[in-house]
Short mmCIF file of C-alpha atoms and ligand atoms in Angstrom, two decimals:
data_model
loop_
_atom_site.label_atom_id
_atom_site.label_comp_id
_atom_site.label_asym_id
_atom_site.label_seq_id
_atom_site.Cartn_x
_atom_site.Cartn_y
_atom_site.Cartn_z
CA UNK W 138 68.97 -249.19 -11.90
CA UNK W 139 72.73 -248.71 -12.68
CA UNK W 140 73.62 -245.12 -13.11
CA UNK W 141 76.85 -243.80 -14.57
CA UNK W 142 78.60 -240.40 -13.80
CA UNK W 143 81.39 -239.74 -16.25
CA UNK W 144 84.27 -237.41 -16.01
CA UNK W 145 83.28 -234.06 -18.14
CA UNK W 146 85.57 -233.86 -21.10
CA UNK W 147 84.28 -230.47 -22.63
CA UNK W 148 86.69 -227.70 -22.41
CA UNK W 149 86.56 -225.62 -19.15
CA UNK W 150 83.73 -227.74 -17.76
CA UNK W 151 84.11 -228.19 -14.05
CA UNK W 152 80.75 -229.33 -13.02
CA UNK W 153 79.73 -232.74 -12.24
CA UNK W 154 76.18 -234.25 -12.98
CA UNK W 155 75.71 -235.87 -9.56
CA UNK W 156 77.33 -234.93 -6.34
CA UNK W 157 77.90 -237.31 -3.39
CA UNK W 158 74.91 -236.29 -1.58
CA UNK W 159 72.47 -237.15 -4.47
CA UNK W 160 74.53 -240.39 -5.02
CA UNK W 161 73.81 -241.27 -1.29
CA UNK W 162 70.02 -240.69 -1.85
CA UNK W 163 69.97 -242.63 -5.15
CA UNK W 164 71.86 -245.59 -3.63
CA UNK W 165 69.44 -245.47 -0.62
CA UNK W 166 66.52 -245.67 -3.10
CA UNK W 167 68.00 -248.94 -4.43
CA UNK W 168 70.02 -247.72 -7.33
CA UNK W 169 73.74 -248.62 -8.03
CA UNK W 170 75.89 -245.63 -9.05
CA UNK W 171 79.22 -245.96 -10.92
CA UNK W 172 81.37 -243.02 -10.88
CA UNK W 173 84.32 -242.64 -13.25
CA UNK W 174 87.38 -241.96 -11.08
CA UNK W 175 88.02 -238.05 -10.91
CA UNK W 176 84.50 -237.11 -12.16
CA UNK W 177 84.01 -234.83 -9.24
CA UNK W 178 87.39 -233.23 -9.06
CA UNK W 179 86.50 -230.09 -10.89
CA UNK W 180 83.80 -229.42 -8.23
CA UNK W 181 86.00 -230.45 -5.42
CA UNK W 182 84.34 -233.73 -4.78
CA UNK W 183 86.88 -236.50 -4.22
CA UNK W 184 86.53 -240.13 -5.27
CA UNK W 185 86.59 -241.09 -1.54
CA UNK W 186 83.44 -238.96 -1.05
CA UNK W 187 81.70 -240.79 -3.76
CA UNK W 188 82.67 -244.12 -2.24
CA UNK W 189 81.49 -243.02 1.07
CA UNK W 190 78.13 -242.02 -0.51
CA UNK W 191 77.93 -245.79 -1.74
CA UNK W 192 79.12 -245.31 -5.31
CA UNK W 193 81.55 -247.72 -7.06
CA UNK W 194 84.48 -246.19 -8.79
CA UNK W 195 85.00 -247.21 -12.39
CA UNK W 196 87.76 -246.55 -14.95
CA UNK W 197 87.41 -245.82 -18.74
CA UNK W 198 84.44 -246.56 -20.84
CA UNK W 199 82.73 -248.73 -18.24
CA UNK W 200 80.83 -245.61 -17.02
CA UNK W 201 79.08 -245.66 -20.49
CA UNK W 202 78.79 -249.36 -21.25
CA UNK W 203 77.98 -251.06 -17.90
CA UNK W 204 75.03 -248.94 -16.87
CA UNK W 205 71.35 -248.39 -17.65
CA UNK W 206 71.49 -244.66 -17.41
CA UNK W 207 74.33 -242.09 -18.04
CA UNK W 208 74.01 -238.83 -16.30
CA UNK W 209 76.24 -236.14 -17.74
CA UNK W 210 76.44 -232.24 -17.59
CA UNK W 211 77.38 -231.75 -21.30
CA UNK W 212 76.70 -233.69 -24.45
CA UNK W 213 78.93 -236.72 -24.84
CA UNK W 214 81.66 -236.68 -27.56
CA UNK W 215 81.36 -238.95 -30.53
CA UNK W 216 83.63 -241.42 -28.79
CA UNK W 217 81.86 -241.41 -25.60
CA UNK W 218 78.45 -241.78 -27.43
CA UNK W 219 79.80 -244.92 -29.17
CA UNK W 220 80.44 -246.48 -25.89
CA UNK W 221 76.71 -246.37 -24.94
CA UNK W 222 74.90 -249.66 -25.52
CA UNK W 223 71.37 -250.46 -26.87
CA UNK W 224 68.79 -249.75 -24.20
CA UNK W 225 70.88 -247.28 -22.15
CA UNK W 226 69.45 -243.83 -21.39
CA UNK W 227 71.34 -240.57 -21.45
CA UNK W 228 70.45 -237.49 -19.55
CA UNK W 229 72.43 -234.31 -20.18
CA UNK W 230 72.49 -230.75 -21.46
CA UNK W 231 72.30 -232.08 -25.27
CA UNK W 232 71.94 -228.80 -27.26
CA UNK W 233 68.85 -230.14 -29.09
CA UNK W 234 69.07 -227.80 -31.89
CA UNK W 235 72.85 -228.08 -32.52
CA UNK W 236 73.52 -231.85 -32.20
CA UNK W 237 71.52 -233.51 -35.16
CA UNK W 238 74.30 -236.00 -35.90
CA UNK W 239 74.59 -237.17 -32.26
CA UNK W 240 70.91 -237.78 -32.17
CA UNK W 241 70.56 -239.91 -35.33
CA UNK W 242 73.60 -241.89 -34.14
CA UNK W 243 71.89 -242.39 -30.65
CA UNK W 244 68.73 -243.37 -32.35
CA UNK W 245 70.38 -245.84 -34.69
CA UNK W 246 71.95 -247.45 -31.64
CA UNK W 247 68.67 -247.47 -29.66
CA UNK W 248 69.83 -245.14 -26.83
CA UNK W 249 67.12 -243.00 -25.10
CA UNK W 250 68.37 -239.38 -25.08
CA UNK W 251 66.85 -236.92 -22.59
CA UNK W 252 67.77 -233.30 -23.09
CA UNK W 253 67.64 -231.29 -19.89
CA UNK W 254 67.14 -228.06 -21.78
CA UNK W 255 63.68 -229.19 -22.84
CA UNK W 256 62.20 -229.48 -19.20
CA UNK W 257 58.72 -227.91 -19.57
CA UNK W 258 58.33 -224.76 -17.52
CA UNK W 259 55.60 -226.24 -15.28
CA UNK W 260 55.31 -226.25 -11.60
CA UNK W 261 55.67 -230.06 -11.42
CA UNK W 262 59.01 -229.86 -13.28
CA UNK W 263 60.55 -226.97 -11.47
CA UNK W 264 62.78 -228.99 -9.37
CA UNK W 265 64.28 -230.66 -12.48
CA UNK W 266 64.95 -227.41 -14.23
CA UNK W 267 68.52 -227.14 -14.88
CA UNK W 268 68.31 -224.05 -17.10
CA UNK W 269 66.96 -222.15 -14.17
CA UNK W 270 69.40 -223.38 -11.58
CA UNK W 271 72.36 -222.74 -14.02
CA UNK W 272 71.05 -219.36 -15.04
CA UNK W 273 70.93 -218.40 -11.18
CA UNK W 274 74.53 -218.97 -11.18
CA UNK W 275 75.33 -216.95 -14.40
CA UNK W 276 73.28 -214.00 -13.29
CA UNK W 277 75.07 -213.73 -9.99
CA UNK W 278 78.56 -214.23 -11.55
CA UNK W 279 77.84 -211.70 -14.35
CA UNK W 280 77.56 -208.93 -11.63
CA UNK W 281 80.85 -209.99 -10.01
CA UNK W 282 82.69 -209.93 -13.31
CA UNK W 283 81.31 -206.61 -14.05
CA UNK W 284 82.21 -205.28 -10.64
CA UNK W 285 85.72 -206.43 -10.92
CA UNK W 286 86.27 -204.68 -14.29
CA UNK W 287 84.31 -201.46 -13.37
CA UNK W 288 86.73 -198.62 -12.29
CA UNK W 289 84.26 -197.52 -9.62
CA UNK W 290 82.62 -198.99 -6.45
CA UNK W 291 78.98 -200.15 -6.57
CA UNK W 292 77.61 -198.84 -3.39
CA UNK W 293 77.05 -195.29 -2.14
CA UNK W 294 79.52 -194.65 0.56
CA UNK W 295 79.63 -191.79 2.94
CA UNK W 296 83.16 -191.50 4.19
CA UNK W 297 85.35 -188.84 5.75
CA UNK W 298 86.90 -188.38 2.19
CA UNK W 299 83.48 -187.49 0.86
CA UNK W 300 80.34 -189.18 -0.48
CA UNK W 301 80.56 -191.70 -3.29
CA UNK W 302 77.50 -191.90 -5.51
CA UNK W 303 76.13 -195.45 -6.25
CA UNK W 304 76.98 -196.93 -9.54
CA UNK W 305 74.11 -197.54 -11.92
CA UNK W 306 73.52 -201.05 -13.11
CA UNK W 307 71.06 -201.84 -15.90
CA UNK W 308 69.85 -205.38 -16.64
CA UNK W 309 68.38 -206.24 -19.97
CA UNK W 310 66.27 -209.39 -19.95
CA UNK W 311 64.61 -210.14 -16.59
CA UNK W 312 64.27 -213.89 -16.67
CA UNK W 313 65.98 -216.19 -14.27
CA UNK W 314 69.49 -214.93 -14.90
CA UNK W 315 68.47 -211.19 -15.07
CA UNK W 316 66.51 -211.37 -11.88
CA UNK W 317 69.41 -212.87 -10.09
CA UNK W 318 71.76 -210.20 -11.55
CA UNK W 319 69.32 -207.48 -10.28
CA UNK W 320 69.32 -209.03 -6.85
CA UNK W 321 73.04 -209.48 -6.62
CA UNK W 322 73.67 -205.81 -7.94
CA UNK W 323 71.14 -204.57 -5.24
CA UNK W 324 73.07 -206.53 -2.56
CA UNK W 325 76.16 -204.79 -3.62
CA UNK W 326 74.50 -201.48 -3.18
CA UNK W 327 74.03 -200.36 -6.85
CA UNK W 328 71.22 -198.31 -8.19
CA UNK W 329 69.58 -200.95 -10.35
CA UNK W 330 67.20 -200.82 -13.23
CA UNK W 331 65.77 -203.65 -15.37
CA UNK W 332 64.10 -204.10 -18.68
CA UNK W 333 62.17 -206.87 -20.45
CA UNK W 334 59.65 -207.07 -23.16
CA UNK W 335 57.46 -209.53 -21.25
CA UNK W 336 54.98 -207.46 -19.07
CA UNK W 337 55.05 -210.02 -16.24
CA UNK W 338 58.74 -209.19 -15.56
CA UNK W 339 57.94 -205.52 -14.48
CA UNK W 340 56.52 -206.70 -11.13
CA UNK W 341 59.31 -209.09 -10.64
CA UNK W 342 61.96 -206.53 -11.19
CA UNK W 343 60.25 -203.98 -8.83
CA UNK W 344 59.82 -206.53 -6.36
CA UNK W 345 63.61 -206.80 -6.06
CA UNK W 346 63.89 -203.04 -5.30
CA UNK W 347 64.99 -202.04 -8.87
CA UNK W 348 63.18 -199.79 -11.35
CA UNK W 349 61.64 -201.15 -14.59
CA UNK W 350 62.14 -199.23 -17.69
CA UNK W 351 58.75 -198.60 -19.12
CA UNK W 352 58.19 -198.81 -22.80
CA UNK W 353 55.35 -199.31 -25.15
CA UNK W 354 57.02 -202.47 -26.49
CA UNK W 355 56.44 -204.24 -23.07
CA UNK W 356 53.33 -206.43 -23.36
CA UNK W 357 51.50 -209.48 -22.32
CA UNK W 358 51.76 -210.75 -25.98
CA UNK W 359 55.46 -210.67 -25.98
CA UNK W 360 55.34 -213.94 -24.11
CA UNK W 361 54.54 -217.43 -25.50
CA UNK W 362 52.63 -220.26 -23.64
CA UNK W 363 55.69 -221.53 -22.10
CA UNK W 364 56.65 -218.20 -20.49
CA UNK W 365 59.49 -217.45 -23.00
CA UNK W 366 59.90 -214.34 -25.06
CA UNK W 367 58.74 -214.35 -28.60
CA UNK W 368 60.89 -212.83 -31.43
CA UNK W 369 59.92 -209.16 -31.91
CA UNK W 370 58.69 -207.74 -35.29
CA UNK W 371 61.21 -205.13 -36.84
CA UNK W 372 59.18 -202.16 -35.67
CA UNK W 373 58.92 -203.38 -32.15
CA UNK W 374 62.62 -204.16 -32.27
CA UNK W 375 63.37 -200.54 -33.27
CA UNK W 376 61.31 -199.17 -30.49
CA UNK W 377 63.10 -201.49 -28.05
CA UNK W 378 66.38 -200.28 -29.21
CA UNK W 379 65.31 -196.66 -28.88
CA UNK W 380 64.13 -197.33 -25.18
CA UNK W 381 67.46 -198.98 -24.41
CA UNK W 382 69.48 -196.34 -26.26
CA UNK W 383 67.99 -193.51 -24.13
CA UNK W 384 68.69 -195.20 -20.90
CA UNK W 385 72.15 -196.83 -21.41
CA UNK W 386 73.97 -193.56 -21.98
CA UNK W 387 73.74 -192.91 -18.15
CA UNK W 388 74.62 -196.39 -16.86
CA UNK W 389 77.97 -197.55 -15.47
CA UNK W 390 77.29 -201.30 -15.97
CA UNK W 391 75.02 -203.13 -18.22
CA UNK W 392 74.20 -206.84 -17.85
CA UNK W 393 72.54 -208.47 -20.87
CA UNK W 394 70.72 -211.66 -20.65
CA UNK W 395 67.99 -211.56 -23.32
CA UNK W 396 67.22 -214.87 -25.13
CA UNK W 397 64.65 -216.19 -27.64
CA UNK W 398 64.27 -220.02 -27.51
CA UNK W 399 65.95 -221.69 -30.64
CA UNK W 400 67.23 -218.44 -32.12
CA UNK W 401 70.27 -216.44 -31.83
CA UNK W 402 70.22 -213.87 -28.98
CA UNK W 403 68.52 -210.58 -30.17
CA UNK W 404 71.04 -207.69 -30.73
CA UNK W 405 69.91 -205.01 -28.35
CA UNK W 406 73.00 -202.91 -27.85
CA UNK W 407 74.48 -201.54 -31.09
CA UNK W 408 78.04 -199.99 -31.77
CA UNK W 409 76.26 -196.47 -31.80
CA UNK W 410 74.79 -197.08 -28.40
CA UNK W 411 78.32 -198.26 -27.09
CA UNK W 412 79.86 -195.26 -28.45
CA UNK W 413 77.48 -193.04 -26.57
CA UNK W 414 78.05 -194.78 -23.29
CA UNK W 415 80.40 -193.14 -20.63
CA UNK W 416 84.15 -194.13 -20.94
CA UNK W 417 84.86 -196.75 -18.06
CA UNK W 418 81.37 -198.33 -18.35
CA UNK W 419 81.12 -202.02 -18.70
CA UNK W 420 78.73 -204.39 -20.42
CA UNK W 421 78.62 -208.05 -19.40
CA UNK W 422 76.93 -210.06 -22.15
CA UNK W 423 75.76 -213.36 -20.79
CA UNK W 424 73.78 -214.15 -23.82
CA UNK W 425 77.16 -214.77 -25.58
CA UNK W 426 76.52 -218.45 -25.71
CA UNK W 427 73.89 -217.79 -28.34
CA UNK W 428 75.90 -215.02 -30.06
CA UNK W 429 75.25 -212.15 -27.67
CA UNK W 430 73.02 -209.23 -27.25
CA UNK W 431 75.54 -206.56 -28.42
CA UNK W 432 76.91 -206.03 -32.02
CA UNK W 433 80.40 -205.87 -30.45
CA UNK W 434 80.30 -209.10 -28.44
CA UNK W 435 83.03 -211.71 -29.31
CA UNK W 436 81.76 -214.74 -27.43
CA UNK W 437 84.41 -215.71 -24.87
CA UNK W 438 86.50 -212.58 -25.37
CA UNK W 439 86.67 -209.12 -23.90
CA UNK W 440 86.45 -206.23 -26.28
CA UNK W 441 87.29 -202.59 -25.54
CA UNK W 442 85.67 -199.84 -27.64
CA UNK W 443 85.79 -196.00 -26.79
CA UNK W 444 86.65 -196.87 -23.17
CA UNK W 445 83.70 -199.23 -22.84
CA UNK W 446 84.48 -202.81 -22.07
CA UNK W 447 82.37 -205.59 -23.34
CA UNK W 448 82.87 -208.85 -21.59
CA UNK W 449 81.24 -212.04 -23.08
CA UNK W 450 81.79 -214.97 -20.92
CA UNK W 451 80.82 -218.37 -22.00
CA UNK W 452 79.38 -221.18 -19.85
CA UNK W 453 79.42 -219.05 -16.73
CA UNK W 454 77.80 -221.63 -14.43
CA UNK W 455 80.92 -223.83 -14.85
CA UNK W 456 82.98 -221.07 -13.19
CA UNK W 457 81.17 -221.71 -9.82
CA UNK W 458 81.31 -225.55 -10.19
CA UNK W 459 80.49 -226.25 -6.38
CA UNK W 460 77.04 -224.72 -6.23
CA UNK W 461 76.35 -225.06 -9.85
CA UNK W 462 76.99 -228.87 -9.47
CA UNK W 463 74.91 -229.04 -6.35
CA UNK W 464 71.85 -227.72 -7.92
CA UNK W 465 72.42 -229.47 -11.32
CA UNK W 466 72.63 -232.66 -9.42
CA UNK W 467 69.52 -232.01 -7.39
CA UNK W 468 67.70 -231.33 -10.78
CA UNK W 469 69.00 -234.55 -12.32
CA UNK W 470 68.24 -236.63 -9.22
CA UNK W 471 64.70 -235.43 -9.31
CA UNK W 472 64.58 -236.41 -13.02
CA UNK W 473 65.97 -239.76 -12.48
CA UNK W 474 63.39 -240.41 -9.75
CA UNK W 475 60.76 -239.34 -12.21
CA UNK W 476 61.67 -241.74 -14.76
CA UNK W 477 62.70 -244.75 -12.49
CA UNK W 478 59.66 -246.74 -11.57
CA UNK W 479 60.07 -249.63 -9.17
CA UNK W 480 63.74 -249.41 -9.66
CA UNK W 481 64.05 -249.79 -13.27
CA UNK W 482 63.91 -247.24 -16.23
CA UNK W 483 60.37 -246.64 -17.52
CA UNK W 484 60.06 -244.23 -20.40
CA UNK W 485 56.41 -243.32 -20.42
CA UNK W 486 55.96 -240.95 -23.50
CA UNK W 487 52.40 -240.30 -22.37
CA UNK W 488 53.87 -238.29 -19.34
CA UNK W 489 54.27 -234.56 -20.19
CA UNK W 490 57.70 -234.13 -18.60
CA UNK W 491 59.33 -237.31 -20.11
CA UNK W 492 57.80 -236.66 -23.45
CA UNK W 493 59.00 -232.97 -23.59
CA UNK W 494 62.53 -233.99 -22.89
CA UNK W 495 62.89 -237.38 -24.79
CA UNK W 496 64.74 -236.85 -28.10
CA UNK W 497 65.41 -240.51 -29.20
CA UNK W 498 63.70 -243.55 -27.91
CA UNK W 499 63.08 -247.17 -29.18
CA UNK W 500 65.38 -246.47 -32.25
CA UNK W 501 63.52 -243.43 -33.33
CA UNK W 502 64.26 -239.83 -33.50
CA UNK W 503 61.28 -238.08 -31.70
CA UNK W 504 62.09 -234.64 -32.85
CA UNK W 505 62.97 -233.51 -36.28
P1 NAI N 770 65.44 -216.76 -21.37
O1 NAI N 770 66.81 -217.15 -20.97
O2 NAI N 770 64.88 -217.41 -22.57
O3 NAI N 770 65.41 -215.16 -21.61
C1 NAI N 770 65.99 -214.27 -20.68
C2 NAI N 770 64.99 -212.99 -20.77
O4 NAI N 770 65.26 -212.41 -21.97
C3 NAI N 770 63.58 -213.42 -20.67
O5 NAI N 770 62.96 -212.74 -19.65
C4 NAI N 770 62.98 -212.79 -21.97
O6 NAI N 770 61.69 -212.25 -21.75
C5 NAI N 770 64.14 -211.60 -22.22
N1 NAI N 770 64.04 -211.07 -23.58
C6 NAI N 770 63.89 -211.86 -24.83
N2 NAI N 770 64.10 -210.84 -25.79
C7 NAI N 770 64.08 -209.65 -25.24
C8 NAI N 770 64.29 -208.26 -25.72
N3 NAI N 770 64.21 -208.00 -27.08
N4 NAI N 770 64.37 -207.24 -24.87
C9 NAI N 770 64.37 -207.43 -23.50
N5 NAI N 770 64.38 -208.72 -23.07
C10 NAI N 770 64.14 -209.79 -23.87
O7 NAI N 770 64.46 -216.73 -20.12
P2 NAI N 770 64.33 -217.60 -18.79
O8 NAI N 770 65.17 -216.92 -17.81
O9 NAI N 770 64.65 -219.01 -19.12
O10 NAI N 770 62.79 -217.46 -18.39
C11 NAI N 770 61.77 -217.40 -19.27
C12 NAI N 770 60.36 -217.35 -18.66
O11 NAI N 770 60.16 -218.66 -17.98
C13 NAI N 770 60.28 -216.41 -17.42
O12 NAI N 770 58.98 -215.95 -17.52
C14 NAI N 770 60.48 -217.34 -16.30
O13 NAI N 770 59.87 -216.64 -15.13
C15 NAI N 770 59.78 -218.56 -16.69
N6 NAI N 770 60.17 -219.66 -15.91
C16 NAI N 770 59.24 -220.59 -15.54
C17 NAI N 770 59.55 -221.60 -14.68
C18 NAI N 770 58.58 -222.55 -14.28
O14 NAI N 770 57.41 -222.25 -14.27
N7 NAI N 770 58.82 -223.75 -13.85
C19 NAI N 770 60.97 -221.89 -14.44
C20 NAI N 770 61.85 -221.05 -15.03
C21 NAI N 770 61.55 -219.85 -15.78
#
């Protein structure tokens, strides 16, 4: 199979879909890999490294038109998509809910599109799970951003100049990113607490040495079959806000990660709560990509209100492109191996993983 690795053209995107180590393994398995010159530059992989791994360097649109499968990080631009030929497969973060026009164009041109966001949360697909690998990076980086902004140190220090109390870090949403944020804040010595509406998250938070904020809104039924949180009814939401409000007033740093699939992020921190926080406190809202968890969040910007700083970074994984690309690449490589049978692309829609991720195939839009 001929696999193309284009330069990422989205703003501030520094990741690359396949790193040289993956390319070497794919070439060893009998595939041909064509890398657009400069594709790895943002993640510090030179063209020479790709050549050494067995890739062919290509220029311009050949990376889209002269291959069987294009592996990208972000969705292609309209111009890039128009270079894809009939029968080509595309594997990328395609934002299935937001790119309706792109999909009808891909379907009409007989391109098979796989959205990496749609990997099913099953054990067999864990090594293809880009959402998890990139959320791990985001959770880690969120704590570093918050620590850099905080006018205090995180750990408890006993010094000749007196004892410093540890800073208090509160993580809302204990999924993949939240648990990594908790682990990172713990490693930096903070006193950490976590909250989630899924009961299963409680043990995971505690296993990392943090306390779990108990509340009657935490329940088994807050979780759907896929392990994701469900949207809360208004009365439950109000009780969640009350729980958070009571706790947040004593915190130094709050990391918010709460998401509901295919919906805007739930608003869990109100202006009133921010006003009640201690001046100098910092909120890092990594749900900003889907609107954010605070009412003050301005995605991509930093807002200051009553001495509280609200940072709302976008696409955090791209700010650590080396390790983010390494994990992304391993996820994509595993998926390519899954859909390549005997050296060529076999789209088996009876397979649970392939079916879940395919958005277009054989000229049809498979999801409305
Ligand atoms: P996510 O990014 O969709 O959401 C982040 C967290 O926000 C979740 O833990 C969610 O419960 C929480 N949340 C939503 N609404 C909330 C609210 N109102 N208040 C507080 N917290 C709220 O979730 P992520 O990180 O993608 O993980 C979702 C689930 O999938 C987890 O149970 C995770 O363990 C599971 N998972 C399973 C995998 C597998 O089996 N292969 C792989 C990765 C995750």
